Amino acid sequence: MQTIQKIGVVGSGTMGNGIAHVFAQAGYGVVLNDLREDLLEKALATIGKNLQRGVDKGRMQASEKEQILQRIQIDTQLENLGDCDLVVEAISENLTWKTDLFKKLDANLQPHAILASNTSSISITKLAAVTQRPDRFIGMHFMNPVPVMVLVEVIRGIATSDETAQVISDLTQKLGKTPVEVNDYPGFIANRILLPMINEAVYALYEGVATAEAIDSIMKLGMNHPMGPLTLADFIGLDTCLAIMRVLHDGLGDSKYRPCPLLVKMVDAGYLGRKSGRGFYTYT
Ligand code: CAA
């Protein structure tokens, strides 16, 4: 069975920096790649801040935090990922950008290396098909916030080999997380179930059934969800929520997945949730 030692992470946003964080914390050398140096510096600062939470609570020594940070090398050149055994892609949910990136990575990496995508909804089979290694291609779908959430949804494309799935499941366990394997259909499992619930909450608001606060309180207090669905939508990003609903609607062809017009309107307005300062709630 293949061993993974060096890991590349492409994309240093919320998901990418969280993924680099958990690999480095588990002892792996990580090369974190993005287009610009300033984005990478910001990502390292975020990882440092999130590790500091553990130091402040006495769960980690300050020296351990420094060792973890030192395992993360930042780099803007894709060529420098050439000796990685695994590269996890965590760039924006754009099919063209992702396929361009995977073609370059495929040409650059050693034959044994595995390619993984953290996509929340794009087909793993479709991404794998642009490479010469569809058997060594897999979905590794982390949840936000990555250092906290225990699940990794492991998505097998049509050609993903048993060995690749096993290597990635074993690796996920070494991160202290739980891999759950699913097949490659629109939205996989997590988002096929979560996003229609969020979309329904937006419909309830749109139809005036209750206020945003009331909808969230009902789901928090009545269902023990840590966040209400509209707060969670703001946390995920309304553009991401809409993109996932569109993938479900197009891919499964059932009108029950139609995105709520209010969600579409908010995204059109640039009300994207926490990241833009305004969504169903306002953030300062
Ligand atoms: N990095 C590291 N630690 C973090 C963190 C981060 N970014 N964010 C929170 N934490 C830690 C805190 O330090 C705290 O640790 P302790 O329990 O040891 O004190 C713990 O997490 C809880 O945080 P808080 O006390 O600050 O706040 P909270 O209790 O409200 O929890 C939350 C915050 C963990 C985000 C919680 O609200 C939650 O679980 N929300 C739901 C998250 C969720 O559903 N995520 C999935 C989104 S969908 C997705 O990701 C997939 C997709 O494709 C769309």
mmCIF file of C-alpha atoms and ligand atoms in Angstrom:
data_model
loop_
_atom_site.group_PDB
_atom_site.id
_atom_site.type_symbol
_atom_site.label_atom_id
_atom_site.label_comp_id
_atom_site.label_asym_id
_atom_site.label_seq_id
_atom_site.Cartn_x
_atom_site.Cartn_y
_atom_site.Cartn_z
ATOM 1 C CA MET A 1 0.000 0.000 0.000
ATOM 2 C CA GLN A 2 1.302 3.427 -0.937
ATOM 3 C CA THR A 3 2.628 5.675 1.837
ATOM 4 C CA ILE A 4 1.908 9.383 1.930
ATOM 5 C CA GLN A 5 4.660 11.636 3.257
ATOM 6 C CA LYS A 6 4.534 14.978 1.532
ATOM 7 C CA ILE A 7 1.233 16.687 0.791
ATOM 8 C CA GLY A 8 0.409 19.642 -1.433
ATOM 9 C CA VAL A 9 -2.655 21.807 -0.855
ATOM 10 C CA VAL A 10 -3.681 24.156 -3.657
ATOM 11 C CA GLY A 11 -5.858 27.086 -2.602
ATOM 12 C CA SER A 12 -5.285 28.848 0.724
ATOM 13 C CA GLY A 13 -8.788 30.143 1.460
ATOM 14 C CA THR A 14 -10.972 28.997 4.366
ATOM 15 C CA MET A 15 -10.953 25.338 3.336
ATOM 16 C CA GLY A 16 -7.370 25.206 2.010
ATOM 17 C CA ASN A 17 -5.791 26.721 5.104
ATOM 18 C CA GLY A 18 -7.847 24.430 7.335
ATOM 19 C CA ILE A 19 -6.732 21.391 5.319
ATOM 20 C CA ALA A 20 -3.049 22.449 5.492
ATOM 21 C CA HIS A 21 -3.519 23.010 9.245
ATOM 22 C CA VAL A 22 -4.834 19.501 9.973
ATOM 23 C CA PHE A 23 -2.220 17.723 7.817
ATOM 24 C CA ALA A 24 0.640 19.657 9.469
ATOM 25 C CA GLN A 25 -0.860 19.017 12.913
ATOM 26 C CA ALA A 26 -0.852 15.285 12.137
ATOM 27 C CA GLY A 27 2.897 15.501 11.357
ATOM 28 C CA TYR A 28 2.911 15.747 7.552
ATOM 29 C CA GLY A 29 5.097 18.131 5.570
ATOM 30 C CA VAL A 30 2.766 20.410 3.609
ATOM 31 C CA VAL A 31 3.334 22.719 0.655
ATOM 32 C CA LEU A 32 0.506 25.263 0.601
ATOM 33 C CA ASN A 33 0.139 26.801 -2.843
ATOM 34 C CA ASP A 34 -1.793 29.830 -4.046
ATOM 35 C CA LEU A 35 -1.506 32.411 -6.790
ATOM 36 C CA ARG A 36 -0.184 35.213 -4.585
ATOM 37 C CA GLU A 37 2.253 35.539 -1.708
ATOM 38 C CA ASP A 38 -0.065 37.872 0.272
ATOM 39 C CA LEU A 39 -2.877 35.276 0.226
ATOM 40 C CA LEU A 40 -0.449 32.676 1.560
ATOM 41 C CA GLU A 41 0.809 34.970 4.318
ATOM 42 C CA LYS A 42 -2.815 35.622 5.329
ATOM 43 C CA ALA A 43 -3.526 31.867 5.360
ATOM 44 C CA LEU A 44 -0.502 31.176 7.596
ATOM 45 C CA ALA A 45 -1.645 33.902 9.983
ATOM 46 C CA THR A 46 -5.112 32.286 10.139
ATOM 47 C CA ILE A 47 -3.611 28.860 10.846
ATOM 48 C CA GLY A 48 -1.450 30.422 13.583
ATOM 49 C CA LYS A 49 -4.529 32.086 15.099
ATOM 50 C CA ASN A 50 -6.544 28.865 15.029
ATOM 51 C CA LEU A 51 -3.667 26.868 16.583
ATOM 52 C CA GLN A 52 -3.373 29.545 19.273
ATOM 53 C CA ARG A 53 -6.921 28.599 20.434
ATOM 54 C CA GLY A 54 -5.459 25.247 21.512
ATOM 55 C CA VAL A 55 -2.485 26.921 23.243
ATOM 56 C CA ASP A 56 -4.807 29.319 25.097
ATOM 57 C CA LYS A 57 -6.888 26.397 26.341
ATOM 58 C CA GLY A 58 -3.776 24.546 27.541
ATOM 59 C CA ARG A 59 -4.230 21.702 25.049
ATOM 60 C CA MET A 60 -1.037 22.492 23.145
ATOM 61 C CA GLN A 61 2.380 23.932 24.021
ATOM 62 C CA ALA A 62 3.439 27.132 22.205
ATOM 63 C CA SER A 63 6.493 25.178 20.944
ATOM 64 C CA GLU A 64 4.189 22.566 19.385
ATOM 65 C CA LYS A 65 2.285 25.296 17.565
ATOM 66 C CA GLU A 66 5.592 26.586 16.132
ATOM 67 C CA GLN A 67 6.600 23.073 15.016
ATOM 68 C CA ILE A 68 3.274 22.635 13.222
ATOM 69 C CA LEU A 69 3.656 25.999 11.463
ATOM 70 C CA GLN A 70 7.190 25.072 10.410
ATOM 71 C CA ARG A 71 5.878 21.987 8.627
ATOM 72 C CA ILE A 72 3.939 24.275 6.267
ATOM 73 C CA GLN A 73 5.903 25.684 3.364
ATOM 74 C CA ILE A 74 4.164 28.362 1.304
ATOM 75 C CA ASP A 75 4.743 28.583 -2.437
ATOM 76 C CA THR A 76 3.257 30.178 -5.556
ATOM 77 C CA GLN A 77 4.847 27.806 -8.113
ATOM 78 C CA LEU A 78 2.856 24.679 -8.998
ATOM 79 C CA GLU A 79 6.082 23.032 -10.254
ATOM 80 C CA ASN A 80 7.285 22.893 -6.646
ATOM 81 C CA LEU A 81 4.565 20.353 -5.822
ATOM 82 C CA GLY A 82 6.296 17.798 -8.084
ATOM 83 C CA ASP A 83 7.539 15.552 -5.244
ATOM 84 C CA CYS A 84 4.240 15.424 -3.320
ATOM 85 C CA ASP A 85 2.594 12.018 -2.808
ATOM 86 C CA LEU A 86 -0.841 13.637 -2.593
ATOM 87 C CA VAL A 87 -2.180 16.997 -3.743
ATOM 88 C CA VAL A 88 -5.520 18.223 -2.391
ATOM 89 C CA GLU A 89 -7.203 20.931 -4.452
ATOM 90 C CA ALA A 90 -9.263 23.515 -2.555
ATOM 91 C CA ILE A 91 -9.673 26.373 -5.051
ATOM 92 C CA SER A 92 -12.944 28.138 -5.999
ATOM 93 C CA GLU A 93 -15.872 26.056 -7.253
ATOM 94 C CA ASN A 94 -15.214 26.742 -10.936
ATOM 95 C CA LEU A 95 -15.053 23.773 -13.306
ATOM 96 C CA THR A 96 -12.707 25.432 -15.833
ATOM 97 C CA TRP A 97 -10.239 26.584 -13.169
ATOM 98 C CA LYS A 98 -10.263 23.155 -11.574
ATOM 99 C CA THR A 99 -9.768 21.213 -14.816
ATOM 100 C CA ASP A 100 -6.922 23.551 -15.870
ATOM 101 C CA LEU A 101 -5.252 23.017 -12.514
ATOM 102 C CA PHE A 102 -5.646 19.235 -12.558
ATOM 103 C CA LYS A 103 -4.188 18.993 -16.068
ATOM 104 C CA LYS A 104 -1.095 20.894 -14.888
ATOM 105 C CA LEU A 105 -0.760 18.877 -11.677
ATOM 106 C CA ASP A 106 -1.171 15.600 -13.566
ATOM 107 C CA ALA A 107 1.643 16.528 -15.959
ATOM 108 C CA ASN A 108 3.893 17.602 -13.106
ATOM 109 C CA LEU A 109 3.453 14.932 -10.419
ATOM 110 C CA GLN A 110 5.147 11.550 -10.115
ATOM 111 C CA PRO A 111 3.111 8.604 -11.467
ATOM 112 C CA HIS A 112 2.303 7.203 -8.008
ATOM 113 C CA ALA A 113 0.891 10.490 -6.671
ATOM 114 C CA ILE A 114 -2.799 10.808 -5.807
ATOM 115 C CA LEU A 115 -4.924 13.814 -6.770
ATOM 116 C CA ALA A 116 -7.826 14.781 -4.504
ATOM 117 C CA SER A 117 -10.450 17.499 -4.779
ATOM 118 C CA ASN A 118 -12.236 19.166 -1.877
ATOM 119 C CA THR A 119 -15.043 20.173 -4.238
ATOM 120 C CA SER A 120 -18.423 20.427 -2.540
ATOM 121 C CA SER A 121 -20.405 19.554 -5.647
ATOM 122 C CA ILE A 122 -18.464 19.202 -8.913
ATOM 123 C CA SER A 123 -18.328 15.654 -10.294
ATOM 124 C CA ILE A 124 -15.171 13.768 -9.250
ATOM 125 C CA THR A 125 -15.539 11.565 -12.341
ATOM 126 C CA LYS A 126 -15.556 14.647 -14.596
ATOM 127 C CA LEU A 127 -12.467 16.157 -12.923
ATOM 128 C CA ALA A 128 -10.616 12.820 -12.991
ATOM 129 C CA ALA A 129 -11.321 12.428 -16.708
ATOM 130 C CA VAL A 130 -9.026 15.346 -17.631
ATOM 131 C CA THR A 131 -6.058 13.525 -16.057
ATOM 132 C CA GLN A 132 -4.123 10.411 -17.028
ATOM 133 C CA ARG A 133 -4.666 8.980 -13.521
ATOM 134 C CA PRO A 134 -8.444 8.629 -12.939
ATOM 135 C CA ASP A 135 -7.711 5.548 -10.781
ATOM 136 C CA ARG A 136 -5.604 7.761 -8.489
ATOM 137 C CA PHE A 137 -8.175 10.552 -8.281
ATOM 138 C CA ILE A 138 -10.652 10.963 -5.433
ATOM 139 C CA GLY A 139 -12.887 13.434 -3.602
ATOM 140 C CA MET A 140 -11.776 14.437 -0.114
ATOM 141 C CA HIS A 141 -14.578 16.692 1.130
ATOM 142 C CA PHE A 142 -13.688 18.372 4.407
ATOM 143 C CA MET A 143 -16.279 20.324 6.417
ATOM 144 C CA ASN A 144 -15.921 23.889 7.657
ATOM 145 C CA PRO A 145 -14.318 24.685 10.141
ATOM 146 C CA VAL A 146 -11.856 21.990 9.094
ATOM 147 C CA PRO A 147 -9.897 21.765 12.395
ATOM 148 C CA VAL A 148 -13.166 21.171 14.303
ATOM 149 C CA MET A 149 -15.361 18.982 12.096
ATOM 150 C CA VAL A 150 -14.737 15.250 12.311
ATOM 151 C CA LEU A 151 -16.200 14.146 8.970
ATOM 152 C CA VAL A 152 -14.343 13.753 5.685
ATOM 153 C CA GLU A 153 -16.664 12.631 2.903
ATOM 154 C CA VAL A 154 -14.533 10.412 0.661
ATOM 155 C CA ILE A 155 -15.973 10.383 -2.853
ATOM 156 C CA ARG A 156 -15.139 7.640 -5.311
ATOM 157 C CA GLY A 157 -15.274 8.606 -8.979
ATOM 158 C CA ILE A 158 -16.233 5.930 -11.483
ATOM 159 C CA ALA A 159 -12.573 4.906 -11.952
ATOM 160 C CA THR A 160 -11.166 5.462 -8.434
ATOM 161 C CA SER A 161 -9.249 2.319 -7.436
ATOM 162 C CA ASP A 162 -9.821 0.398 -4.212
ATOM 163 C CA GLU A 163 -6.216 1.126 -3.238
ATOM 164 C CA THR A 164 -6.646 4.903 -3.651
ATOM 165 C CA ALA A 165 -9.849 4.836 -1.561
ATOM 166 C CA GLN A 166 -8.064 2.817 1.136
ATOM 167 C CA VAL A 167 -5.007 5.107 1.237
ATOM 168 C CA ILE A 168 -7.221 8.184 1.597
ATOM 169 C CA SER A 169 -9.445 6.583 4.257
ATOM 170 C CA ASP A 170 -6.374 5.549 6.271
ATOM 171 C CA LEU A 171 -4.886 9.025 5.928
ATOM 172 C CA THR A 172 -8.153 10.631 7.088
ATOM 173 C CA GLN A 173 -8.052 8.489 10.224
ATOM 174 C CA LYS A 174 -4.477 9.605 10.887
ATOM 175 C CA LEU A 175 -5.859 13.165 10.987
ATOM 176 C CA GLY A 176 -8.170 12.064 13.814
ATOM 177 C CA LYS A 177 -11.130 12.352 11.458
ATOM 178 C CA THR A 178 -13.726 9.872 10.267
ATOM 179 C CA PRO A 179 -13.825 9.011 6.560
ATOM 180 C CA VAL A 180 -17.208 8.092 5.134
ATOM 181 C CA GLU A 181 -17.175 6.716 1.609
ATOM 182 C CA VAL A 182 -19.823 7.709 -0.932
ATOM 183 C CA ASN A 183 -20.274 7.390 -4.679
ATOM 184 C CA ASP A 184 -20.040 10.252 -7.107
ATOM 185 C CA TYR A 185 -23.524 11.697 -7.731
ATOM 186 C CA PRO A 186 -24.567 15.376 -7.569
ATOM 187 C CA GLY A 187 -23.975 16.889 -4.122
ATOM 188 C CA PHE A 188 -22.614 13.531 -2.870
ATOM 189 C CA ILE A 189 -24.406 12.941 0.483
ATOM 190 C CA ALA A 190 -23.544 15.874 2.780
ATOM 191 C CA ASN A 191 -24.728 18.606 0.451
ATOM 192 C CA ARG A 192 -27.550 16.597 -1.125
ATOM 193 C CA ILE A 193 -29.195 16.572 2.283
ATOM 194 C CA LEU A 194 -27.910 19.791 3.891
ATOM 195 C CA LEU A 195 -28.538 22.222 1.027
ATOM 196 C CA PRO A 196 -32.210 21.352 0.367
ATOM 197 C CA MET A 197 -32.794 21.966 4.096
ATOM 198 C CA ILE A 198 -31.116 25.378 3.847
ATOM 199 C CA ASN A 199 -33.003 26.170 0.609
ATOM 200 C CA GLU A 200 -36.286 25.265 2.321
ATOM 201 C CA ALA A 201 -35.424 27.622 5.188
ATOM 202 C CA VAL A 202 -34.882 30.396 2.610
ATOM 203 C CA TYR A 203 -38.288 29.560 1.043
ATOM 204 C CA ALA A 204 -39.914 29.803 4.481
ATOM 205 C CA LEU A 205 -38.398 33.272 4.897
ATOM 206 C CA TYR A 206 -39.338 34.278 1.302
ATOM 207 C CA GLU A 207 -42.938 33.194 1.846
ATOM 208 C CA GLY A 208 -43.127 35.131 5.117
ATOM 209 C CA VAL A 209 -43.787 32.072 7.267
ATOM 210 C CA ALA A 210 -41.402 33.377 9.946
ATOM 211 C CA THR A 211 -38.470 35.739 10.491
ATOM 212 C CA ALA A 212 -34.876 34.608 9.950
ATOM 213 C CA GLU A 213 -34.322 34.648 13.716
ATOM 214 C CA ALA A 214 -37.430 32.516 14.325
ATOM 215 C CA ILE A 215 -36.480 29.965 11.656
ATOM 216 C CA ASP A 216 -32.977 29.630 13.111
ATOM 217 C CA SER A 217 -34.234 29.418 16.702
ATOM 218 C CA ILE A 218 -36.632 26.620 15.795
ATOM 219 C CA MET A 219 -33.914 24.510 14.206
ATOM 220 C CA LYS A 220 -31.360 25.260 16.955
ATOM 221 C CA LEU A 221 -33.589 24.712 19.951
ATOM 222 C CA GLY A 222 -35.919 22.137 18.475
ATOM 223 C CA MET A 223 -33.431 20.017 16.536
ATOM 224 C CA ASN A 224 -30.239 20.723 18.505
ATOM 225 C CA HIS A 225 -28.462 21.996 15.404
ATOM 226 C CA PRO A 226 -25.406 24.053 16.454
ATOM 227 C CA MET A 227 -26.418 26.825 14.031
ATOM 228 C CA GLY A 228 -29.776 27.593 12.459
ATOM 229 C CA PRO A 229 -29.968 27.002 8.678
ATOM 230 C CA LEU A 230 -29.827 30.696 7.720
ATOM 231 C CA THR A 231 -26.849 31.359 10.003
ATOM 232 C CA LEU A 232 -25.213 28.285 8.491
ATOM 233 C CA ALA A 233 -25.957 29.543 4.959
ATOM 234 C CA ASP A 234 -24.180 32.821 5.810
ATOM 235 C CA PHE A 235 -21.270 30.781 7.235
ATOM 236 C CA ILE A 236 -20.974 28.600 4.093
ATOM 237 C CA GLY A 237 -21.459 31.569 1.715
ATOM 238 C CA LEU A 238 -24.687 32.216 -0.179
ATOM 239 C CA ASP A 239 -22.887 31.973 -3.538
ATOM 240 C CA THR A 240 -21.637 28.500 -2.595
ATOM 241 C CA CYS A 241 -25.136 27.493 -1.414
ATOM 242 C CA LEU A 242 -26.626 28.663 -4.719
ATOM 243 C CA ALA A 243 -23.936 26.910 -6.783
ATOM 244 C CA ILE A 244 -24.626 23.631 -4.953
ATOM 245 C CA MET A 245 -28.413 23.960 -5.422
ATOM 246 C CA ARG A 246 -27.815 24.519 -9.148
ATOM 247 C CA VAL A 247 -25.656 21.397 -9.344
ATOM 248 C CA LEU A 248 -28.432 19.384 -7.627
ATOM 249 C CA HIS A 249 -31.140 20.894 -9.842
ATOM 250 C CA ASP A 250 -29.207 20.382 -13.106
ATOM 251 C CA GLY A 251 -27.694 17.027 -12.181
ATOM 252 C CA LEU A 252 -30.767 15.337 -10.690
ATOM 253 C CA GLY A 253 -33.347 17.147 -12.840
ATOM 254 C CA ASP A 254 -35.994 17.268 -10.116
ATOM 255 C CA SER A 255 -37.890 20.524 -9.456
ATOM 256 C CA LYS A 256 -37.652 19.885 -5.707
ATOM 257 C CA TYR A 257 -34.065 21.189 -5.970
ATOM 258 C CA ARG A 258 -34.980 24.563 -7.552
ATOM 259 C CA PRO A 259 -33.058 27.353 -5.810
ATOM 260 C CA CYS A 260 -35.274 29.822 -3.928
ATOM 261 C CA PRO A 261 -35.607 33.127 -5.849
ATOM 262 C CA LEU A 262 -34.638 35.012 -2.673
ATOM 263 C CA LEU A 263 -31.318 33.121 -2.544
ATOM 264 C CA VAL A 264 -30.681 34.022 -6.202
ATOM 265 C CA LYS A 265 -31.557 37.686 -5.573
ATOM 266 C CA MET A 266 -29.266 37.936 -2.553
ATOM 267 C CA VAL A 267 -26.338 36.492 -4.486
ATOM 268 C CA ASP A 268 -27.074 38.927 -7.360
ATOM 269 C CA ALA A 269 -26.920 41.772 -4.829
ATOM 270 C CA GLY A 270 -23.534 40.606 -3.513
ATOM 271 C CA TYR A 271 -25.054 39.619 -0.152
ATOM 272 C CA LEU A 272 -22.896 36.531 0.223
ATOM 273 C CA GLY A 273 -23.031 36.004 3.989
ATOM 274 C CA ARG A 274 -20.236 36.426 6.513
ATOM 275 C CA LYS A 275 -17.509 36.935 3.948
ATOM 276 C CA SER A 276 -19.191 40.006 2.429
ATOM 277 C CA GLY A 277 -20.468 41.355 5.753
ATOM 278 C CA ARG A 278 -24.109 40.830 4.821
ATOM 279 C CA GLY A 279 -26.331 37.841 4.205
ATOM 280 C CA PHE A 280 -29.434 36.869 6.156
ATOM 281 C CA TYR A 281 -27.721 38.733 8.998
ATOM 282 C CA THR A 282 -25.189 41.572 9.042
ATOM 283 C CA TYR A 283 -21.619 41.140 10.277
ATOM 284 C CA THR A 284 -19.169 43.798 11.331
HETATM 285 N N1 CAA B 1 -10.223 26.478 13.961
HETATM 286 C C1 CAA B 1 -9.961 25.812 15.090
HETATM 287 N N2 CAA B 1 -10.839 25.706 16.114
HETATM 288 C C2 CAA B 1 -12.028 26.319 15.973
HETATM 289 C C3 CAA B 1 -12.396 27.019 14.809
HETATM 290 C C4 CAA B 1 -11.426 27.092 13.783
HETATM 291 N N3 CAA B 1 -11.651 27.751 12.633
HETATM 292 N N4 CAA B 1 -13.649 27.510 14.971
HETATM 293 C C5 CAA B 1 -14.073 27.104 16.170
HETATM 294 N N5 CAA B 1 -13.099 26.387 16.783
HETATM 295 C C6 CAA B 1 -13.183 25.707 18.080
HETATM 296 C C7 CAA B 1 -13.236 26.674 19.244
HETATM 297 O O1 CAA B 1 -11.939 27.023 19.672
HETATM 298 C C8 CAA B 1 -13.972 25.865 20.285
HETATM 299 O O2 CAA B 1 -13.078 24.950 20.895
HETATM 300 P P1 CAA B 1 -13.388 24.306 22.371
HETATM 301 O O3 CAA B 1 -14.660 23.528 22.247
HETATM 302 O O4 CAA B 1 -12.237 23.453 22.648
HETATM 303 O O5 CAA B 1 -13.524 25.477 23.284
HETATM 304 C C9 CAA B 1 -14.966 25.057 19.461
HETATM 305 O O6 CAA B 1 -14.432 25.020 18.123
HETATM 306 C C10 CAA B 1 -16.332 25.701 19.429
HETATM 307 O O7 CAA B 1 -16.205 27.034 18.946
HETATM 308 P P2 CAA B 1 -16.877 28.302 19.634
HETATM 309 O O8 CAA B 1 -16.987 28.079 21.110
HETATM 310 O O9 CAA B 1 -16.151 29.509 19.147
HETATM 311 O O10 CAA B 1 -18.306 28.448 18.968
HETATM 312 P P3 CAA B 1 -19.471 27.416 18.816
HETATM 313 O O11 CAA B 1 -19.643 26.533 20.006
HETATM 314 O O12 CAA B 1 -20.592 28.252 18.365
HETATM 315 O O13 CAA B 1 -19.010 26.473 17.611
HETATM 316 C C11 CAA B 1 -18.926 25.887 15.335
HETATM 317 C C12 CAA B 1 -18.680 26.984 16.353
HETATM 318 C C13 CAA B 1 -17.966 24.730 15.586
HETATM 319 C C14 CAA B 1 -18.661 26.502 13.955
HETATM 320 C C15 CAA B 1 -20.410 25.390 15.497
HETATM 321 O O14 CAA B 1 -21.279 26.477 15.446
HETATM 322 C C16 CAA B 1 -20.822 24.398 14.430
HETATM 323 O O15 CAA B 1 -20.522 23.213 14.516
HETATM 324 N N6 CAA B 1 -21.553 24.889 13.402
HETATM 325 C C17 CAA B 1 -21.996 24.058 12.268
HETATM 326 C C18 CAA B 1 -20.860 23.910 11.311
HETATM 327 C C19 CAA B 1 -21.268 23.102 10.113
HETATM 328 O O16 CAA B 1 -22.387 22.652 9.940
HETATM 329 N N7 CAA B 1 -20.291 22.915 9.214
HETATM 330 C C20 CAA B 1 -20.528 22.233 7.968
HETATM 331 C C21 CAA B 1 -20.780 23.278 6.922
HETATM 332 S S1 CAA B 1 -21.107 22.544 5.386
HETATM 333 C C22 CAA B 1 -19.606 22.257 4.755
HETATM 334 O O17 CAA B 1 -18.582 22.607 5.260
HETATM 335 C C23 CAA B 1 -19.596 21.526 3.497
HETATM 336 C C24 CAA B 1 -19.942 22.225 2.255
HETATM 337 O O18 CAA B 1 -19.503 21.715 1.198
HETATM 338 C C25 CAA B 1 -20.841 23.382 2.158
#
